[in-house]
CSV table of C-alpha atoms in Angstrom, one decimal:
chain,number,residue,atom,x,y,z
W,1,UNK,CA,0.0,0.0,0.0
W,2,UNK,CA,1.3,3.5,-0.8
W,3,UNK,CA,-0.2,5.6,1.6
W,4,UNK,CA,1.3,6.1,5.3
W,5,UNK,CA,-0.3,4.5,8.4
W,6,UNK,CA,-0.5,5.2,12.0
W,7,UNK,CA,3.1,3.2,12.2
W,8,UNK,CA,4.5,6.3,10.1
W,9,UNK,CA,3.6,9.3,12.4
W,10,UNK,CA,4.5,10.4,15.6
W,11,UNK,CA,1.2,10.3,17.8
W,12,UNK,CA,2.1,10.5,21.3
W,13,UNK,CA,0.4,13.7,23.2
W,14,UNK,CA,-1.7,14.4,20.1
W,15,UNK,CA,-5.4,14.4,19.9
W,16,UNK,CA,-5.4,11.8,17.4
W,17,UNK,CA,-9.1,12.1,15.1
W,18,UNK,CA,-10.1,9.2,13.3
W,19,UNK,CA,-12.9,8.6,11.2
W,20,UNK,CA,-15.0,5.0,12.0
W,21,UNK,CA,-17.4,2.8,10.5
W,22,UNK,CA,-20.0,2.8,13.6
W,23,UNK,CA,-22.9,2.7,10.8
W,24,UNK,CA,-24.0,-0.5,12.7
W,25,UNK,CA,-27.3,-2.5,12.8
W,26,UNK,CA,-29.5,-1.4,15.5
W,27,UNK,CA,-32.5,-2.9,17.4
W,28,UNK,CA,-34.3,-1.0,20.5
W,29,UNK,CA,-31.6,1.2,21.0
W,30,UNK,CA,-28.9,-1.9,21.4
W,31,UNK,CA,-26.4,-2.6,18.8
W,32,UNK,CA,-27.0,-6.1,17.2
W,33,UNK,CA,-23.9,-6.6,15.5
W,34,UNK,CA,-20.9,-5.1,16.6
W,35,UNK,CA,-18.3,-6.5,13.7
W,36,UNK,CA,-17.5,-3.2,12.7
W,37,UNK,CA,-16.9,-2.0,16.1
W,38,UNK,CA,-14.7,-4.8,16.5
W,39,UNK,CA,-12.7,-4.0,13.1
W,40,UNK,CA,-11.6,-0.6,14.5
W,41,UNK,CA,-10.1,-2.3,18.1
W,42,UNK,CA,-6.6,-2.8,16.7
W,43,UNK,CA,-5.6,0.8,15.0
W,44,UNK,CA,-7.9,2.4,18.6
W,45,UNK,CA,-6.0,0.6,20.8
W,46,UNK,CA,-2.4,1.3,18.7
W,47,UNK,CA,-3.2,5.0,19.0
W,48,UNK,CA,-4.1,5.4,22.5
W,49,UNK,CA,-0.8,3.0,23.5
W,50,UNK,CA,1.1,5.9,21.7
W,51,UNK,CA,0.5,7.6,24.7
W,52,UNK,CA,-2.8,10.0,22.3
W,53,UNK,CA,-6.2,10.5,23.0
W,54,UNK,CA,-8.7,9.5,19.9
W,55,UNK,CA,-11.6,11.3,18.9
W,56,UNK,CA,-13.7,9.0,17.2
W,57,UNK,CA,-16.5,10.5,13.8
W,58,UNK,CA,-19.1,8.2,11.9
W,59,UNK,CA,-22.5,8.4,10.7
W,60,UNK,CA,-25.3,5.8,11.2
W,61,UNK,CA,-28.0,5.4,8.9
W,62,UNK,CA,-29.4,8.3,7.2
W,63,UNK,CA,-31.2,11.0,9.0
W,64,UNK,CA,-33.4,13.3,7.6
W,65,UNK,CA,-32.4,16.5,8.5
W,66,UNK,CA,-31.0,17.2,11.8
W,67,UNK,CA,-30.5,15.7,15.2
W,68,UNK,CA,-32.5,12.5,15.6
W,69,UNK,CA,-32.0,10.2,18.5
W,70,UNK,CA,-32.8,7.3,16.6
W,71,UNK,CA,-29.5,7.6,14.8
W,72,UNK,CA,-27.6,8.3,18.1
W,73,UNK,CA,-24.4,7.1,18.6
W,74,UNK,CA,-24.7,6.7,21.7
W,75,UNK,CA,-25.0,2.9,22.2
W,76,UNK,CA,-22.4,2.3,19.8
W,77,UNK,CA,-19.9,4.4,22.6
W,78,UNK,CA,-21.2,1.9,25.3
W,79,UNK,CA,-20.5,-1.5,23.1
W,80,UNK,CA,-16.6,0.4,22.6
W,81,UNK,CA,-16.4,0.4,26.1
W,82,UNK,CA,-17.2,-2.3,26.9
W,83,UNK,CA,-14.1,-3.7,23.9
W,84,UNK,CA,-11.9,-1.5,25.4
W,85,UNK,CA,-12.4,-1.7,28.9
W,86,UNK,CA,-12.3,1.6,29.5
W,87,UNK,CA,-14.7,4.9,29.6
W,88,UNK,CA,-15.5,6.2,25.9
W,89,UNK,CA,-17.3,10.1,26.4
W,90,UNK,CA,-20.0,10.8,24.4
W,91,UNK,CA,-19.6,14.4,22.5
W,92,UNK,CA,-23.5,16.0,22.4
W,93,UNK,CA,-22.5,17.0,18.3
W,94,UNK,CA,-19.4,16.1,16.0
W,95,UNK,CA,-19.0,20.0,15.9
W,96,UNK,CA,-19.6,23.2,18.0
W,97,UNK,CA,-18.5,24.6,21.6
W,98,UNK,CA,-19.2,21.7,23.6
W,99,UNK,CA,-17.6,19.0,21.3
W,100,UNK,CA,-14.5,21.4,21.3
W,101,UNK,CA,-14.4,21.6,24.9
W,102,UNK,CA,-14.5,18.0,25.8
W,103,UNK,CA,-11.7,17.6,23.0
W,104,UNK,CA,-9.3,20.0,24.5
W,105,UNK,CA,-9.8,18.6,27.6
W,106,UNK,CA,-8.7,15.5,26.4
W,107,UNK,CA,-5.8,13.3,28.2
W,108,UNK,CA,-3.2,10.8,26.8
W,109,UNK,CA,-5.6,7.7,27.1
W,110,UNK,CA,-8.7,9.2,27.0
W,111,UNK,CA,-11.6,8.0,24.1
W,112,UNK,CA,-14.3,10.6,22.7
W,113,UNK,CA,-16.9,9.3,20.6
W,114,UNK,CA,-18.6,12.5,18.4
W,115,UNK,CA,-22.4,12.2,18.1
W,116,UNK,CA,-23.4,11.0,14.2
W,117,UNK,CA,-21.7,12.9,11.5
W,118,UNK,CA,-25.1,13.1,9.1
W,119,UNK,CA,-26.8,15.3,11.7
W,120,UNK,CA,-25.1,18.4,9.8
W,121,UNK,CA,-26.3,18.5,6.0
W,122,UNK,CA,-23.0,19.6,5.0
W,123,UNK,CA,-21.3,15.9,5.7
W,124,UNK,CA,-22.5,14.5,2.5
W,125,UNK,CA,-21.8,17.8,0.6
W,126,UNK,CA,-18.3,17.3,1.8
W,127,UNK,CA,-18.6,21.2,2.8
W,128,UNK,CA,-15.1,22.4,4.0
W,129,UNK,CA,-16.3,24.8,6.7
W,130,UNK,CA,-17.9,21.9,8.2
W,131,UNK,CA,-14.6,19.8,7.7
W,132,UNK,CA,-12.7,22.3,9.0
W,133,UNK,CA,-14.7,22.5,12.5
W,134,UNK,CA,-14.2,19.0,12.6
W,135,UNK,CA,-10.0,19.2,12.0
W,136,UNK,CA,-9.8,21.9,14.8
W,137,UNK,CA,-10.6,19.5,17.7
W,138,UNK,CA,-7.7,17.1,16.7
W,139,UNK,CA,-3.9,17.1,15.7
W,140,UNK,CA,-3.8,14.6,12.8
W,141,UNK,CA,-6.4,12.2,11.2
W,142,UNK,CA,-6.9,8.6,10.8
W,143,UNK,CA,-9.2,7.1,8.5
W,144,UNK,CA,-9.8,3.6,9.5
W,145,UNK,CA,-13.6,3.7,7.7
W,146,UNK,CA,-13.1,1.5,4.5
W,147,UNK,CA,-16.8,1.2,4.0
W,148,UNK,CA,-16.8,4.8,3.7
W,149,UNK,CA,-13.8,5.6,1.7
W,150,UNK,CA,-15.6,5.5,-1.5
W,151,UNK,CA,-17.9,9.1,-0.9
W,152,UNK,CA,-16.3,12.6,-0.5
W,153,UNK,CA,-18.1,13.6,2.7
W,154,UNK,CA,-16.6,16.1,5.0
W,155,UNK,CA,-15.5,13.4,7.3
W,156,UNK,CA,-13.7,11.6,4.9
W,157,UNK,CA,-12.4,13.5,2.3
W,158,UNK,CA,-12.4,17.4,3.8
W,159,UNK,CA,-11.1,17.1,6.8
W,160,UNK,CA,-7.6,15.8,5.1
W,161,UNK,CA,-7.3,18.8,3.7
W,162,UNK,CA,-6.6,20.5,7.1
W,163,UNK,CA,-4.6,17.7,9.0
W,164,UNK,CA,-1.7,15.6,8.2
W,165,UNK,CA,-3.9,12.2,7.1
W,166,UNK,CA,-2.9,8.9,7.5
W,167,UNK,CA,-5.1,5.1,7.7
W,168,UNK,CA,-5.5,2.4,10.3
W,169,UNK,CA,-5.1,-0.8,10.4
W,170,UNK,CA,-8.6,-1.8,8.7
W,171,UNK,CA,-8.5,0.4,6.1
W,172,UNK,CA,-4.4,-1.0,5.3
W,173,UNK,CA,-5.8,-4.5,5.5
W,174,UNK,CA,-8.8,-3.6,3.3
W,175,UNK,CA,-6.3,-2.1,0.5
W,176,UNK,CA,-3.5,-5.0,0.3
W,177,UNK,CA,-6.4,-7.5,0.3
W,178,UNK,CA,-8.2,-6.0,-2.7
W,179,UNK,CA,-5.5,-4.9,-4.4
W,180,UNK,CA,-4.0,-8.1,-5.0
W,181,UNK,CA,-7.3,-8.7,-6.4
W,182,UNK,CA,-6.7,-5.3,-9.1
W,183,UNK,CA,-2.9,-4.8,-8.8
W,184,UNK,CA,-1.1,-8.0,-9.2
W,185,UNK,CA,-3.1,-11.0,-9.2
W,186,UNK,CA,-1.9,-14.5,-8.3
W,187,UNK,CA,-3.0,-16.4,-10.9
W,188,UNK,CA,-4.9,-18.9,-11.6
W,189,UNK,CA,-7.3,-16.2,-10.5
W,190,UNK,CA,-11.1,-16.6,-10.2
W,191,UNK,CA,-13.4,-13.6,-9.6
W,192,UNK,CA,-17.4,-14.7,-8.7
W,193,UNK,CA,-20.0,-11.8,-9.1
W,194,UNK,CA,-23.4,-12.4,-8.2
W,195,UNK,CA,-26.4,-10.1,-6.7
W,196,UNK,CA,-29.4,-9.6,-8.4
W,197,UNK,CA,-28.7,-6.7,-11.0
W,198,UNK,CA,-25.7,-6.8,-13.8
W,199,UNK,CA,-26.0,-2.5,-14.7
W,200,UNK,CA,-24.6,-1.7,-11.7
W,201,UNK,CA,-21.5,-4.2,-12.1
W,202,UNK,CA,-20.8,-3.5,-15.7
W,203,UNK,CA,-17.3,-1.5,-15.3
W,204,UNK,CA,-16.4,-4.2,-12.2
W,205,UNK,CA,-17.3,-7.1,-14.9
W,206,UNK,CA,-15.1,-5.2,-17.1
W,207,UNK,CA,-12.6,-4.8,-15.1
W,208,UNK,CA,-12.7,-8.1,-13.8
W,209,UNK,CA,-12.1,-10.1,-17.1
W,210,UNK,CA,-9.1,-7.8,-18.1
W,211,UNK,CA,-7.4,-9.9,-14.6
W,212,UNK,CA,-8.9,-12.8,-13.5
W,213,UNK,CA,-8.7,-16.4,-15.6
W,214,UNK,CA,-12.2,-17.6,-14.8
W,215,UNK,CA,-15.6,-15.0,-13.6
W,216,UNK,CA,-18.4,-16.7,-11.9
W,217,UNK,CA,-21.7,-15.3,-12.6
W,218,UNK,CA,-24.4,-16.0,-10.6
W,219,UNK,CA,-27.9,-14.6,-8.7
W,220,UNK,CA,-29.8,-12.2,-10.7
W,221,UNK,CA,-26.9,-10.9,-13.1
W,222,UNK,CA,-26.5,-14.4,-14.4
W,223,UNK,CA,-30.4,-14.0,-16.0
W,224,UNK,CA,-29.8,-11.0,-18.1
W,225,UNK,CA,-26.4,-13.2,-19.3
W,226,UNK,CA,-28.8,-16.4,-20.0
W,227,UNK,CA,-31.2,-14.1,-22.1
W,228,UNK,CA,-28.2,-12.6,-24.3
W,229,UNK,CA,-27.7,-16.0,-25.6
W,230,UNK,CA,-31.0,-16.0,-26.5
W,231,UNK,CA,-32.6,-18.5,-24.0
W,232,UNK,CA,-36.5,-17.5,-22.3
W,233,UNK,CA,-35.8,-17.0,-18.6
W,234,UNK,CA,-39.6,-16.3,-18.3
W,235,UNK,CA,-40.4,-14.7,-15.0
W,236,UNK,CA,-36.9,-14.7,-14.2
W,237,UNK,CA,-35.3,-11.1,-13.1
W,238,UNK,CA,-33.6,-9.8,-16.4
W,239,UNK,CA,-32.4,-6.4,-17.5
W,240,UNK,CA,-33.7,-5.9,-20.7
W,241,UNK,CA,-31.6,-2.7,-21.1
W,242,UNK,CA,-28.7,-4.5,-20.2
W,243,UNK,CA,-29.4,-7.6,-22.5
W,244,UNK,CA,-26.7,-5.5,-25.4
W,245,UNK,CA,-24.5,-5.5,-23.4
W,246,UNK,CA,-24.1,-8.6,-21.4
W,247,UNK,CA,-24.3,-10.0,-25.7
W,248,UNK,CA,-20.9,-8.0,-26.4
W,249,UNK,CA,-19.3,-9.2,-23.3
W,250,UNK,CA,-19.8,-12.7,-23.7
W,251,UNK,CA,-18.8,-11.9,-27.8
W,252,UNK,CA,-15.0,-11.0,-26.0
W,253,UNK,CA,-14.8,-12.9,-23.5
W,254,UNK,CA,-17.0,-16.5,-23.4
W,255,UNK,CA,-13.9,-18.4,-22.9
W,256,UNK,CA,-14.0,-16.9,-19.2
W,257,UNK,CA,-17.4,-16.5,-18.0
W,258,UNK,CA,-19.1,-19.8,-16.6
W,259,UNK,CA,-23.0,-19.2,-16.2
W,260,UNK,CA,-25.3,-21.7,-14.2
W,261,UNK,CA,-26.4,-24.7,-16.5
W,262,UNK,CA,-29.0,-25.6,-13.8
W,263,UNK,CA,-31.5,-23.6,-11.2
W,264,UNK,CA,-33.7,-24.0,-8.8
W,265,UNK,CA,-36.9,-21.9,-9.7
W,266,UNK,CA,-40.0,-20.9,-8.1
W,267,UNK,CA,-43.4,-20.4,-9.0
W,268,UNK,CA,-43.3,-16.8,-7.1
W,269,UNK,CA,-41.1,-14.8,-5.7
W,270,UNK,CA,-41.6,-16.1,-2.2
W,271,UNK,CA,-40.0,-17.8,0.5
W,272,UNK,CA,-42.9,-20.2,0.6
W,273,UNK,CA,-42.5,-20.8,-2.8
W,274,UNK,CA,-42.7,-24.5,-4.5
W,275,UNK,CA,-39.5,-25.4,-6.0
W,276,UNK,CA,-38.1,-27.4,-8.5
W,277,UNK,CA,-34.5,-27.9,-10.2
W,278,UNK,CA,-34.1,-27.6,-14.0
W,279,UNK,CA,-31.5,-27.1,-16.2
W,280,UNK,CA,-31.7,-23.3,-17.4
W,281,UNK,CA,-33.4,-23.7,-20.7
W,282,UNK,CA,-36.1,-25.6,-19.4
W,283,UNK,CA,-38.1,-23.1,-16.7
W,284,UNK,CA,-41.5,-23.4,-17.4
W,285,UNK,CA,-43.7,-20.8,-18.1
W,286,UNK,CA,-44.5,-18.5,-14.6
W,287,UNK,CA,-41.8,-20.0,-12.9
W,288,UNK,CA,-38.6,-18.0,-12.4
W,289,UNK,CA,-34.8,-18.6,-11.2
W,290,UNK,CA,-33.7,-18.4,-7.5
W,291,UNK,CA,-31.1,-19.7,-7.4
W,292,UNK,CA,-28.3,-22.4,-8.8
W,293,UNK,CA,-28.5,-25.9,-9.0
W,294,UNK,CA,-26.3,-28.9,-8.3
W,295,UNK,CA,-25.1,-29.1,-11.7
W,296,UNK,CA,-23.4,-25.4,-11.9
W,297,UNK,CA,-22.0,-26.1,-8.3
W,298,UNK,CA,-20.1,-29.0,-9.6
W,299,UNK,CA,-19.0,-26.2,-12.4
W,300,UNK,CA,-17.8,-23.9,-9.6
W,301,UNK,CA,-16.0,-26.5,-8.0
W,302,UNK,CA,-14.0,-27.7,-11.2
W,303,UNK,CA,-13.6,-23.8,-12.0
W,304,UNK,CA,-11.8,-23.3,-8.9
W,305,UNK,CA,-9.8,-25.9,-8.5
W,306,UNK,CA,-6.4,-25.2,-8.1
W,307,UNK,CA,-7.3,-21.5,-7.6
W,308,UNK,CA,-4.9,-19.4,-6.0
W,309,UNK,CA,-6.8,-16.5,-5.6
W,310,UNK,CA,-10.4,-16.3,-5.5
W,311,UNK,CA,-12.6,-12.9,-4.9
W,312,UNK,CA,-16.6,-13.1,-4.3
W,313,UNK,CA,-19.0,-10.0,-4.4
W,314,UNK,CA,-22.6,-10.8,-4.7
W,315,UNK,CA,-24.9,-13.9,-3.6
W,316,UNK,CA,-25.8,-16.5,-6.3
W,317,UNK,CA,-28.9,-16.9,-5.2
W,318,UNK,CA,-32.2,-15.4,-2.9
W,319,UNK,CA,-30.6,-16.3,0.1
W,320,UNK,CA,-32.4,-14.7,2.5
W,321,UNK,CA,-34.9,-17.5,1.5
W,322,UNK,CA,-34.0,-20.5,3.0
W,323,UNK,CA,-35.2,-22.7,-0.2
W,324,UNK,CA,-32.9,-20.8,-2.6
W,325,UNK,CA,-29.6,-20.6,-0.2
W,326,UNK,CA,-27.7,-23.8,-0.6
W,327,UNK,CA,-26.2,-22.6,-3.9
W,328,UNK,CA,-24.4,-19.4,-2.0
W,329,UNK,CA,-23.8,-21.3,0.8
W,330,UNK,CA,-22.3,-24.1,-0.7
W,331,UNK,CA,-20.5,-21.7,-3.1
W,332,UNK,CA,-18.9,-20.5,0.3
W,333,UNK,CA,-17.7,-23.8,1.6
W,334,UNK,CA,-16.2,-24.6,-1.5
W,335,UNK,CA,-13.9,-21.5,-0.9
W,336,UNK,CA,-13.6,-22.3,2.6
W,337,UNK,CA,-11.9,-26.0,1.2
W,338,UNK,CA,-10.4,-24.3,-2.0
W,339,UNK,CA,-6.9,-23.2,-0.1
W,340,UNK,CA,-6.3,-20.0,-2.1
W,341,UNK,CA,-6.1,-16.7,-0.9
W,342,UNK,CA,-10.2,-15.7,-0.8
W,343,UNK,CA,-11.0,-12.1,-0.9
W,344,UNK,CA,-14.9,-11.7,0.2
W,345,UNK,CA,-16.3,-8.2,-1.0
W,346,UNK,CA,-18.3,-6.7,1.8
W,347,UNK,CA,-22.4,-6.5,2.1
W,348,UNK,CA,-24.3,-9.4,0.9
W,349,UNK,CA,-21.2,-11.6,0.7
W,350,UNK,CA,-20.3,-11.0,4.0
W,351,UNK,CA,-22.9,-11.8,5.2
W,352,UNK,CA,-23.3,-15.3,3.5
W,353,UNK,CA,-20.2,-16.6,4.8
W,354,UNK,CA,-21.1,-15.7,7.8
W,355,UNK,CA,-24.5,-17.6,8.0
W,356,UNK,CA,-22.8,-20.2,6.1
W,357,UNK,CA,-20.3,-20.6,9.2
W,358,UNK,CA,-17.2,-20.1,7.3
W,359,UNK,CA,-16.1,-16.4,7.7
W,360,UNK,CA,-13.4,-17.6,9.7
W,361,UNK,CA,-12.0,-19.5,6.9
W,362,UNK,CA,-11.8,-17.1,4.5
W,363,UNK,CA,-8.6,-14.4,4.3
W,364,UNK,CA,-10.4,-12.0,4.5
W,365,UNK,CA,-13.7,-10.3,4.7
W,366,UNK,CA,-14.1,-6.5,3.7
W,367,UNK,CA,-16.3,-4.3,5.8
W,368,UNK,CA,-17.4,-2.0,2.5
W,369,UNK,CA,-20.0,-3.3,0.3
W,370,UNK,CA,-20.4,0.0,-2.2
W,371,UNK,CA,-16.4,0.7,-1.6
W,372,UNK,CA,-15.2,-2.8,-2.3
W,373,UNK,CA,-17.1,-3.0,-5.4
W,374,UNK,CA,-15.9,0.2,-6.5
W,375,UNK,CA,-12.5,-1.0,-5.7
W,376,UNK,CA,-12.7,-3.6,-8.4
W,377,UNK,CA,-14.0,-1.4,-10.9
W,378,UNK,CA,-10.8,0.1,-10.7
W,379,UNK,CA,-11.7,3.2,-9.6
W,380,UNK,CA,-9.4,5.8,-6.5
W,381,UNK,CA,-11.3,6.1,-3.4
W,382,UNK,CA,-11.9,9.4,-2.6
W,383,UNK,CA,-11.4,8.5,1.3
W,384,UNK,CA,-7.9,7.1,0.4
W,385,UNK,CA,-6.9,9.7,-2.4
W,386,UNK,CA,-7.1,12.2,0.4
W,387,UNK,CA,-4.2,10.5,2.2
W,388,UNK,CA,-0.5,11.2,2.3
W,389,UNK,CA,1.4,9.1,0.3
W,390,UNK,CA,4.6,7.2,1.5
């Protein structure tokens, strides 16, 4: 990685403020997973061992205008203290007299958690007097939030424009992972895309096949693939705008793309569905994909044998229906057993290795769905452009 980390400054007796992902699910006021939480222990825990106090920013959710105590972060400040094992403050605004007042007072040691960052408008404007309020109550910045780094907000992108800006841990592991994915590949490399729609993965598809040896397409993406070669995916999900498209991909690059050869449909888009396994150019009328069959998992296993790199961004199937989720679950135990490096693109992904009960076995597991993806299309970060370089 090219930028400098936390390892590359001198912290010690600096207010040390470092931008988090916090944006956590929430249920009654309780945080109900605290992964992300987790992810930021290391670089916290560095900084306030290098004798600085951390001032810590993130939104949560999306407020509509103003100060909402729905959106507090408030109870994500009690789950860090009780990581830490010690105090975290709670700042009443990420800005203003009383956020600068606690700040100043700040000790070596001492943790302040600012309240949500989307309670000012002019976060996601990325407005710099706003940024700059935010610089003033520390002495450098930290961006540890990956799964932000991809939008020019104020508390990503502006406020390293007033203070020397460096990452943490998370956001250093997040960029060697997924640039070996877009940098330098091990090879043979196989990418797997899935998710339901293929226009919003064209330039990552793209980008993809110019890298990898073998690309996966699965979920809904893999319908609008199916129809280019011209079969009737009846009530299947298909992009018909996208059809043209998905035609001149395949044109170049057929040789690399493996599709499902078999699904298992339903007769609704339910989880109470009835459901049946065919091979794709046999779905009966009123009956649409959900998912992929036995057949294409056999496919997916030959493709990745002998794999030593493998990176996965998108389901293959409804899984959030228990009928249709044995294709992207065993699509993640196959990359549990595969023994190559397996790079796990954040959001839906994530998420099914984890219910699959194999996150553990994977190399890692990014913390950014939107950021990841945009990662693989290739494209600079604004959250990481904004840092120094090495």
């Amino acid at each position: 990685m090219n930028k400098k980390t936390v390892r590359d400054v001198d912290l010690r007796g600096k207010r040390v403020l470092m931008r988090v992902d916090f944006n956590v699910p929430m249920a009654d006021g309780k945080v109900t997973d605290d992964k992300r939480i987790k992810a930021s222990l290391p670089t916290i825990q560095y900084v306030l061992d290098q004798g600085a106090s951390v001032i810590l920013m993130s939104h949560l959710g999306r407020p509509k205008g103003g100060p909402d105590p729905e959106f507090s972060l408030k109870a994500a400040a009690e789950t860090l203290a009780g990581l830490l094992g010690r105090p975290v403050q709670m700042a009443p605004d990420c800005v203003g007299p009383e956020a600068e007042k606690i700040a100043k007072a700040l000790q070596p040691g001492d943790v302040l958690m600012l309240e949500n960052t989307r309670f000012h408008a002019g976060e996601e404007k990325n407005d710099l007097e706003l940024a700059k309020q935010m610089a003033a109550l520390g002495d450098a910045y930290v961006n540890d939030a990956f799964g932000s780094a991809h939008r020019a907000h104020a508390s990503t992108e502006g406020v390293a424009r007033f203070l020397p800006a460096v990452s943490g841990f998370l956001m250093e592991q997040e960029l060697e992972y997924l640039g070996r994915a877009t940098a330098n590949p091990e090879h043979p490399y196989v990418a797997i895309l899935g998710g339901a729609k293929i226009s919003d993965k064209i330039a990552v598809v793209e980008n993809l096949l110019a890298k990898c040896d073998k690309l996966i397409i699965g979920g809904g993406m893999a319908n609008t693939f199916l129809a280019a070669r011209g079969l009737d995916m009846q009530d299947s999900l298909v992009e018909a705008a996208s059809v043209e498209t998905a035609k001149s991909i395949l044109a170049k690059s057929a040789d690399k793309i493996i599709l499902p050869v078999d699904a298992v449909i339903a007769d609704k888009f339910d989880a109470e569905a009835n459901a049946q396994t065919v091979d794709v150019d046999k779905i009966p009328a009123g009956w649409r994909m959900m998912d992929v069959g036995p057949k294409t998992l056999e496919a997916y296993k030959a493709a990745l044998s002998g794999a030593k790199l493998v990176v996965w961004n998108g389901p293959v199937g409804v899984f959030e229906f228990p009928k249709f989720a044995e294709g992207t679950f065993a699509l993640a135990r196959l990359l549990a057993e595969s023994g190559a490096t397996t790079v796990i693109g954040g959001g839906d992904s994530a998420s099914a290795v984890k219910k699959a009960g194999v996150a553990k076995q994977m190399t890692h597991v990014s913390t950014g769905g939107g950021a990841s993806l945009e990662f693989l299309e290739g494209k600079e970060l604004p959250g990481v452009a904004a840092l120094i370089d090495k």
